[in-house]
Coordinates of C-alpha atoms in Angstrom, one line a residue:
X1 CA 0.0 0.0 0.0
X2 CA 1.4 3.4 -1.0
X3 CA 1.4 6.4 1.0
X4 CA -1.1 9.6 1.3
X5 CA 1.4 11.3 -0.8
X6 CA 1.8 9.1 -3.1
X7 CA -2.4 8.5 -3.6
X8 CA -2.5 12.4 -3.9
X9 CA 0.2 12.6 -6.9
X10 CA -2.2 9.9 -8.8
X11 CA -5.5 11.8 -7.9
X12 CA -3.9 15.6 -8.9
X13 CA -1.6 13.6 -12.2
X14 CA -5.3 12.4 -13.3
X15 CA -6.8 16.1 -13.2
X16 CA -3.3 17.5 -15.3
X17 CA -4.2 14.4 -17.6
X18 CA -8.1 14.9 -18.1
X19 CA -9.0 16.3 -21.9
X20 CA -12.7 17.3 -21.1
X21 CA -14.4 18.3 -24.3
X22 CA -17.7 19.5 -25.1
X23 CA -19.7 16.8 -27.4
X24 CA -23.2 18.1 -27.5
X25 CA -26.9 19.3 -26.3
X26 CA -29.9 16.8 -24.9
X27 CA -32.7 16.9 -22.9
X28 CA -31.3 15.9 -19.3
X29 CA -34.1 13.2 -19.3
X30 CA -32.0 11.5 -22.3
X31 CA -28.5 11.8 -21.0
X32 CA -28.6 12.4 -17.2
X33 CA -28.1 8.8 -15.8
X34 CA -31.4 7.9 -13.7
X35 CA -33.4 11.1 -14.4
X36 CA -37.2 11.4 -14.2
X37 CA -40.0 13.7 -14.9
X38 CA -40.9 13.9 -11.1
X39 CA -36.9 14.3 -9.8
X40 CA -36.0 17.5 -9.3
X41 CA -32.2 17.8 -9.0
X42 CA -30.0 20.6 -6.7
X43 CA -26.9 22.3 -6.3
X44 CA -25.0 21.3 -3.0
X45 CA -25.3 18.1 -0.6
X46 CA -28.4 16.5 0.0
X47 CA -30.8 18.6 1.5
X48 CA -35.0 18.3 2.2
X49 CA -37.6 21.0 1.4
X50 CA -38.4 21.5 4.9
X51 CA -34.4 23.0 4.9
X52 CA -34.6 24.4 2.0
X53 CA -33.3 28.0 1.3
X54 CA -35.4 30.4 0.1
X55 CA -34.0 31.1 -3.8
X56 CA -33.5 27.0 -3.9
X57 CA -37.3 26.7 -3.2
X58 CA -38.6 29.4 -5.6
X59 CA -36.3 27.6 -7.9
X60 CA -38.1 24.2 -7.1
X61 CA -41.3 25.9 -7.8
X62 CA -40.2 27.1 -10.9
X63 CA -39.2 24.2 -12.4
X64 CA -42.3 21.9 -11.6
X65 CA -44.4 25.4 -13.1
X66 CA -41.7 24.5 -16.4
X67 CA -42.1 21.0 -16.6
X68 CA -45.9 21.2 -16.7
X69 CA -46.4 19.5 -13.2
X70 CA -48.1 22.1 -11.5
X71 CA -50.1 25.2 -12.6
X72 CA -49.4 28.0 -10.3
X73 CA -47.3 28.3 -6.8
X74 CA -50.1 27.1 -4.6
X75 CA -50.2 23.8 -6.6
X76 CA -46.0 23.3 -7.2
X77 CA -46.1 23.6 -2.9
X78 CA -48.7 21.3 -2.7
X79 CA -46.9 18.7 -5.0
X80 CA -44.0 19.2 -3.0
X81 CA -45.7 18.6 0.1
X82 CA -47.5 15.3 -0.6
X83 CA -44.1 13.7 -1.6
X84 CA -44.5 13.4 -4.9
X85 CA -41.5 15.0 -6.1
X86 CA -37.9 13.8 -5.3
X87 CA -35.2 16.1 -4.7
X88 CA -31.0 14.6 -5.2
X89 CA -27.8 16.5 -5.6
X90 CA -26.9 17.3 -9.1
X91 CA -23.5 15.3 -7.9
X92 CA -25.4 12.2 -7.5
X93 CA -25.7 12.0 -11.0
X94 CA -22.6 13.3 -13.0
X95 CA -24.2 16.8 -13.2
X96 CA -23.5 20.3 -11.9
X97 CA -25.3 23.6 -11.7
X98 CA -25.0 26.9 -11.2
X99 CA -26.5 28.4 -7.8
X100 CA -29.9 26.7 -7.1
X101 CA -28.7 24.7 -9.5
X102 CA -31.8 23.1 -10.5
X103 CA -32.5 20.4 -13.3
X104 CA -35.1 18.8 -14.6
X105 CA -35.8 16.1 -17.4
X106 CA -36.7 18.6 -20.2
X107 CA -33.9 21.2 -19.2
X108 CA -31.5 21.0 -22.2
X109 CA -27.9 19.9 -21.1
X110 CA -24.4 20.7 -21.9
X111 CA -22.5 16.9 -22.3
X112 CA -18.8 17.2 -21.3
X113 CA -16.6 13.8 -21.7
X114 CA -13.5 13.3 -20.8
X115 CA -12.4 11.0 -22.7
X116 CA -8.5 9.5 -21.1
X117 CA -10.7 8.7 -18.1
X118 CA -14.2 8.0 -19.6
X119 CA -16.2 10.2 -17.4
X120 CA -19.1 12.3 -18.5
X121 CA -20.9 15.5 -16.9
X122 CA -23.8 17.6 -17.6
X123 CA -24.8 21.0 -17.1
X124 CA -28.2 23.3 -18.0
X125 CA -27.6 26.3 -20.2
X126 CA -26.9 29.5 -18.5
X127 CA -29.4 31.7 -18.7
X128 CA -27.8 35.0 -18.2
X129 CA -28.0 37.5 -15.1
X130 CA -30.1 39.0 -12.7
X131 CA -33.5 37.7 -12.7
X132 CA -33.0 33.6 -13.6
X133 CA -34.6 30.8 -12.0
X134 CA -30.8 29.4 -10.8
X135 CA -31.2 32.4 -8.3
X136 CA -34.9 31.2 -7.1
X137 CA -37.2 33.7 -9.5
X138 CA -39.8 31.5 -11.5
X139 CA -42.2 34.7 -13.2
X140 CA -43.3 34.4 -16.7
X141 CA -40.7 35.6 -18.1
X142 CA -38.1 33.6 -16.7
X143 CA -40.1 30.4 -17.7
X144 CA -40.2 32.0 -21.1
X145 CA -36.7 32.3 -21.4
X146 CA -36.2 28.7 -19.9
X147 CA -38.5 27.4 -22.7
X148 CA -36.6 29.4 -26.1
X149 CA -33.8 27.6 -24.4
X150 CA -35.7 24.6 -24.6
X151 CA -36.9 24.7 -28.0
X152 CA -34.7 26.8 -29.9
X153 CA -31.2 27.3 -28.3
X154 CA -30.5 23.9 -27.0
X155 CA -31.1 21.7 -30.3
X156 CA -29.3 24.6 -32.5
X157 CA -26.0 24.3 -30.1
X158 CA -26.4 20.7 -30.0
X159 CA -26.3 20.6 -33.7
X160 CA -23.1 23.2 -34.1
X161 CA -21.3 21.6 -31.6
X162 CA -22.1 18.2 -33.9
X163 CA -20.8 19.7 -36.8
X164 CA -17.8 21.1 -35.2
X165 CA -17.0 17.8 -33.5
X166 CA -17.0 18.7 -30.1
X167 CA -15.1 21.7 -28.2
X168 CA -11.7 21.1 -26.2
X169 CA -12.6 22.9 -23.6
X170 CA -9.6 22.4 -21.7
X171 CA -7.6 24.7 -24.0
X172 CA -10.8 27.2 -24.2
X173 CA -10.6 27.3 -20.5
X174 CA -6.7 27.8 -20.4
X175 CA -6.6 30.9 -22.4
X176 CA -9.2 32.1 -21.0
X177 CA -7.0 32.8 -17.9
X178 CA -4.4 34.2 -20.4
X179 CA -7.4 37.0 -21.7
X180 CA -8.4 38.4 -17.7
X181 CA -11.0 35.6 -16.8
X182 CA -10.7 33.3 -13.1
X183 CA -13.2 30.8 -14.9
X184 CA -15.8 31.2 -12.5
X185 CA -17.3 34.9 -11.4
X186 CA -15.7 36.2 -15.1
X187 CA -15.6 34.1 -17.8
X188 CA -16.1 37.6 -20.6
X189 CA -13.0 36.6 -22.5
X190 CA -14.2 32.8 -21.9
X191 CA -17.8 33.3 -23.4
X192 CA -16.2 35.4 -26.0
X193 CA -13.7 32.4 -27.3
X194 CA -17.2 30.3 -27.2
X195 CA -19.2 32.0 -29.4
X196 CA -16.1 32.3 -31.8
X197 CA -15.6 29.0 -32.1
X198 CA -19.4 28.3 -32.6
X199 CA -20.6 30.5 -34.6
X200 CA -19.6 29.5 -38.3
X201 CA -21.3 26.3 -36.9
X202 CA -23.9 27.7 -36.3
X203 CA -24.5 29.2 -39.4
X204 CA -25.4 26.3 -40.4
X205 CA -27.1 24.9 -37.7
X206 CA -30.5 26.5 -38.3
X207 CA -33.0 28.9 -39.9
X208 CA -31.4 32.4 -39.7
X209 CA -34.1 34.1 -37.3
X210 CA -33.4 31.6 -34.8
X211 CA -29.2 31.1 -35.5
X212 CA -29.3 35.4 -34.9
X213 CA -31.2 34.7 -31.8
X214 CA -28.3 32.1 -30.3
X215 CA -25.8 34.4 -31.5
X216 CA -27.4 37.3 -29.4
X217 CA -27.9 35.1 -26.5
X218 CA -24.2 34.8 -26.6
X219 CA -23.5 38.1 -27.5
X220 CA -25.2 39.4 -24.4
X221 CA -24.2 36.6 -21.7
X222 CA -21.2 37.6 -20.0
X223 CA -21.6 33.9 -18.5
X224 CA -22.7 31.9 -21.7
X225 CA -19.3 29.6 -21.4
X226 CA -19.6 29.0 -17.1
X227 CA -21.8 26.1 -17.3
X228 CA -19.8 24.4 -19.6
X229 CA -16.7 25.0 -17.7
X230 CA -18.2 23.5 -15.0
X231 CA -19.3 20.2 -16.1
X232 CA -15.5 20.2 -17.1
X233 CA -14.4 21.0 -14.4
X234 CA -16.6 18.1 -12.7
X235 CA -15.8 15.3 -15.2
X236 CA -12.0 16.2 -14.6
X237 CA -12.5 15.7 -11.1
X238 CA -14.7 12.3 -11.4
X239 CA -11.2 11.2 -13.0
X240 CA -9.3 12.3 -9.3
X241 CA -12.5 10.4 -7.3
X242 CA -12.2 7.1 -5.6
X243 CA -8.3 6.6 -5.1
X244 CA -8.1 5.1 -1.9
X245 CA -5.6 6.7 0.8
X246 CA -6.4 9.8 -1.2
X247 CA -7.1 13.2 0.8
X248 CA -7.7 15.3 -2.4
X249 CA -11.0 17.4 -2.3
X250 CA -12.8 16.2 -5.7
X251 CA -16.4 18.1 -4.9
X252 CA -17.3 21.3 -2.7
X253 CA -20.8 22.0 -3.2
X254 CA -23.2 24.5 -1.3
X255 CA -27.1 24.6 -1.5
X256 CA -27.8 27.6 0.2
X257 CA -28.2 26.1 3.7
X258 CA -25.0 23.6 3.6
X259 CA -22.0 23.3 2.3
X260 CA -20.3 19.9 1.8
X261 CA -17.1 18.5 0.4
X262 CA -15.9 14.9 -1.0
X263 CA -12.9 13.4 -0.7
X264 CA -11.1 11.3 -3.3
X265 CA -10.0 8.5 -1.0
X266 CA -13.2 9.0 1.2
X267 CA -15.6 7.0 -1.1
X268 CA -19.2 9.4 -1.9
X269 CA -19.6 10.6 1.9
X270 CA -20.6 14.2 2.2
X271 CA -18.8 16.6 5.0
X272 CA -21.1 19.2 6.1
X273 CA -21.5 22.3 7.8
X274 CA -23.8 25.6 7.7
X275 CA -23.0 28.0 4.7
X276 CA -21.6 31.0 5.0
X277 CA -23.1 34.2 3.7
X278 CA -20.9 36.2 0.7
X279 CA -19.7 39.3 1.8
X280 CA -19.7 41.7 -1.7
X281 CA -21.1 44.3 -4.1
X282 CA -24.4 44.4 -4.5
X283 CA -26.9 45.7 -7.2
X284 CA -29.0 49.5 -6.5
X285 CA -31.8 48.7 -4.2
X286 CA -29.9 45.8 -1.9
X287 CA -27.7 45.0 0.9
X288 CA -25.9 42.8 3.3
X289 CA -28.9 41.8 5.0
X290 CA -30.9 40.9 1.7
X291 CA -27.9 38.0 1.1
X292 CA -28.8 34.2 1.3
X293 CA -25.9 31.7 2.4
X294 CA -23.8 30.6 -0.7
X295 CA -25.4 28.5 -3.0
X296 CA -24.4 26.8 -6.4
X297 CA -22.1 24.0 -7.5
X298 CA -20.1 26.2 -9.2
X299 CA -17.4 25.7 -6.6
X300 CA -16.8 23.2 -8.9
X301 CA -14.1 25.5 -10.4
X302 CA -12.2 26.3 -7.6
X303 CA -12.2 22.6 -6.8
X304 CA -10.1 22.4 -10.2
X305 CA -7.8 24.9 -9.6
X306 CA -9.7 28.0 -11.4
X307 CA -12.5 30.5 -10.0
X308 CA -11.0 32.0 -6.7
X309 CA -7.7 29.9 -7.2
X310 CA -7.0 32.1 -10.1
X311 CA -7.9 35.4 -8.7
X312 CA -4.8 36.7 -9.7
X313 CA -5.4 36.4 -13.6
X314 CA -8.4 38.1 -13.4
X315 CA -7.3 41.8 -11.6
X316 CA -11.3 43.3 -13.0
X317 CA -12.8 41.0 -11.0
X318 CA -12.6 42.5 -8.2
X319 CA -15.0 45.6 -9.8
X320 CA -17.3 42.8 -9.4
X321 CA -17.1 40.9 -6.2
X322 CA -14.8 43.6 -4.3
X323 CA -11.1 43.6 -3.2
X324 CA -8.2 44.9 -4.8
X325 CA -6.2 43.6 -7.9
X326 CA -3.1 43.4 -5.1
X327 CA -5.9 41.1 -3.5
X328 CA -7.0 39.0 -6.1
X329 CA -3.0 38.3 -6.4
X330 CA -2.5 37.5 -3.0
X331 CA -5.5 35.2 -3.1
X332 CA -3.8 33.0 -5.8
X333 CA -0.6 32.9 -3.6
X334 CA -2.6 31.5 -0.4
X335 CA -3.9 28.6 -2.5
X336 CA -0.5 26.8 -3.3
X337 CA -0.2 26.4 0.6
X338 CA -3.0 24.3 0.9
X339 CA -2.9 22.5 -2.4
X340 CA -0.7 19.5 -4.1
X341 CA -0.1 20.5 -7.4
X342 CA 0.2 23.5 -9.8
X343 CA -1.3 23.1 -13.1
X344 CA 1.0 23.9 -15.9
X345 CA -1.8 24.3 -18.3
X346 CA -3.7 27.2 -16.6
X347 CA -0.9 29.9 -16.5
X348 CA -1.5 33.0 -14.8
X349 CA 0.6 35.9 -17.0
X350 CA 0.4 38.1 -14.0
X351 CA 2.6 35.0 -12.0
X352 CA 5.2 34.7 -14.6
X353 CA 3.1 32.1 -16.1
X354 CA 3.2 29.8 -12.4
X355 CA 0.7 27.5 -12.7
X356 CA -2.4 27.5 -11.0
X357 CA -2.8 25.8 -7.0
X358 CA -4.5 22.5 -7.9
X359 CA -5.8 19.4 -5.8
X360 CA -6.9 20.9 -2.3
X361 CA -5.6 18.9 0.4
X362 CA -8.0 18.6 3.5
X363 CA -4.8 17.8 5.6
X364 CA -3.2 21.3 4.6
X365 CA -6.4 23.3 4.7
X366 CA -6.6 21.8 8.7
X367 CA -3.0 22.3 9.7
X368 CA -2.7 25.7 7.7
X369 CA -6.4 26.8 9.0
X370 CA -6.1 28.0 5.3
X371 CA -9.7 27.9 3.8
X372 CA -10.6 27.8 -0.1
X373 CA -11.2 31.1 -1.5
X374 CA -14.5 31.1 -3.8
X375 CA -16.1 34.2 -5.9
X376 CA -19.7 33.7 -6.0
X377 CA -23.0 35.2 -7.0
X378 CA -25.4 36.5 -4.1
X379 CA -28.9 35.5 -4.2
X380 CA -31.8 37.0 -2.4
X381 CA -32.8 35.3 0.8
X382 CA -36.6 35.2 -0.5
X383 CA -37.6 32.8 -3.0
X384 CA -38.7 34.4 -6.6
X385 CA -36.5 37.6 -6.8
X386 CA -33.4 36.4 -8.1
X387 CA -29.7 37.8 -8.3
X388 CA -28.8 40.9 -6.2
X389 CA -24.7 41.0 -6.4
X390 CA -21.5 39.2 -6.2
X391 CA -18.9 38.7 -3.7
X392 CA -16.7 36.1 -1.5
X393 CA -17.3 33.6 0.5
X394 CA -15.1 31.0 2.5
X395 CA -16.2 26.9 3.2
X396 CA -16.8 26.4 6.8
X397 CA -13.3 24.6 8.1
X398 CA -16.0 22.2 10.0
X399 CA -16.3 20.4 6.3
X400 CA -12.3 19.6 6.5
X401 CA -11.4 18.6 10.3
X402 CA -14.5 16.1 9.8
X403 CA -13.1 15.1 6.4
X404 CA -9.7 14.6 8.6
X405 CA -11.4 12.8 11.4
X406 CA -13.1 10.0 9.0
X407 CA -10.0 9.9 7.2
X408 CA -8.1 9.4 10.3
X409 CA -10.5 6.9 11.9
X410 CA -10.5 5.0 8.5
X411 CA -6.6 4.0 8.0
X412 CA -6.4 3.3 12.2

């Protein structure tokens, strides 16, 4: 049997190794493994409606309003209440989403597969800022926008991304970080590359009123390119997952109540504790005290090494989130203590091209009392309002000494 140190150089060596690249578009109910009409999947650890934050239920509500399963709030509450809908984490089944994170069987999904390792990952189609059913608002007009990407934006991407044979998203993803983007709060440059490299597919994807309307879409959505960042991000990181003796973090996940972690060598346990709340910038008309705990899978990224691990590539984030470029530097430069690796392929220009801190280490983040650094979104605490700034946020270290303690009581 090998050591911990040698179990964490397979675990981080499988993440340098992973090639995820984007193959295509489907309805989740065709793709997602084990998804249903009446399952209703979440961003973070398990969780039940009774705990439920406020933008993760009006989320909830939205979908069921979406998928035709109930007809107005009243009923969507009522379903929920009887049992007949079933909640699981979008980690239980290879997918990842954006704050509430919500998924359901006729949500279009981004398919990520990284093929050395021969995982797969999913994630719904970003549907731009402020008012969005990932930040708990379900009115009409967000359900119309959830249904033109439905109907029109999901099979026209599926078909250019057929036609182009797939996107390497790994190299998309490393220059973004060349071009001012972290990967997770900024992806501008990231989104930018995206609909470059699309759009003379999509010319010939579909009937011109509808290929200008996906161009648009992208043309507006600073964020177009996160949610398929982050399902490569998570099928890199189901390639670092299950190596025994291994004290890597391969998930950290947060559903507006909890956060929770994984652990590579620490089989599909959760470690949880309360969320914090982000402390940021926030839109005209809000504060402090209008902030839910953080939410969203997007974490996901800083897992990988990106997001608040490469602060220091993207000095205009912090217009957005708050802090200092001298900050977002000296972010970066706390993450190497607690992590295993740097990752050649994500440079950071303003680091002399150093790598970025990959393959978090709960032993370090306990002996260091270093915690990840993530950029977030804020939601509002109340369900149906939606996205009210942007900011920073720590993992409770409870997560990582209980990560310790099971892996200490496991190799006694």
């Amino acid at each position: 049997m090998g050591t911990i140190d040698d179990a964490n150089r397979v675990a981080v060596q499988r993440i340098l190794d992973s090639q995820p690249v984007l193959a295509g578009v489907a309805p989740a109910g065709e793709v997602i493994p084990g998804m249903r009409r009446n399952l209703i999947l979440h961003a973070g650890p398990p969780i039940t409606w009774e705990r439920m934050s406020g933008p993760l239920r009006g989320a909830v509500i939205g979908a069921l309003l979406f998928e035709g399963l109930a007809a107005d709030e009243r009923q969507a509450v009522a379903l929920v209440e009887r049992g007949e809908v079933d909640f699981a984490p979008c980690h239980h089944h290879q997918a990842v989403g954006p704050m509430a994170g919500v998924t359901t069987a006729s949500m279009p999904v981004y398919i990520v597969e990284n093929r050395p390792f021969g995982t797969r990952a999913f994630s719904t189609l970003n549907e731009g800022y402020g008012k969005v059913l990932r930040y708990g608002a379900y009115s009409e007009d967000v359900l119309s926008r959830l249904r033109w990407l439905r109907d029109v934006a999901g099979p026209l991407l599926g078909r250019a991304l057929e036609r182009a044979g797939g996107l390497d998203m790994k190299a998309l993803m490393a220059r973004q970080l060349t071009m001012g983007d972290e990967g997770h709060n900024r992806n501008v440059a990231g989104s930018a590359l995206f609909a470059r490299l699309l759009a003379p597919h999509l010319a010939r994807s579909g009937p011109v009123d509808d290929v200008a309307a996906v161009m648009t879409y992208l043309a507006e959505n600073d964020l177009a390119v996160l949610n398929p960042v982050m399902a490569a991000c998570k099928a890199t990181l189901d390639a670092a997952h299950g190596i025994p003796r291994s004290t890597v973090v391969t998930c950290m996940a947060r559903n507006g109540t909890d956060f929770g972690i994984r652990v590579s060598g620490l089989g599909d346990a959760w470690f949880v504790a309360p969320a914090e709340v982000p402390v940021g910038l926030f839109f005209p008309g809000y504060t402090q005290e209008d902030a839910n705990p953080d939410i969203g899978d997007s974490t996901i990224t800083e897992t990988a090494g990106i997001g608040g691990f490469a602060m220091a590539a993207a000095p205009a984030i912090v217009k957005f989130v708050g802090g200092t470029p001298a900050m977002a530097v000296q972010a970066t430069l706390e993450m190497y203590e607690i992590t295993v690796a740097e990752n050649p392929t994500f440079a950071i220009p303003q680091l002399d091209f150093r790598g970025t801190p990959t393959g978090i280490d709960i032993r370090k983040v306990v002996r260091t009392g270093i915690l990840p650094r993530v950029n977030t979104g804020i939601a509002h605490r109340r369900p149906g309002v939606g996205q009210i700034g942007a900011g920073l946020v720590r993992p409770p270290m409870a997560c990582f000494t209980q990560a310790v303690e099971a892996f200490a009581a496991g190799v006694e």
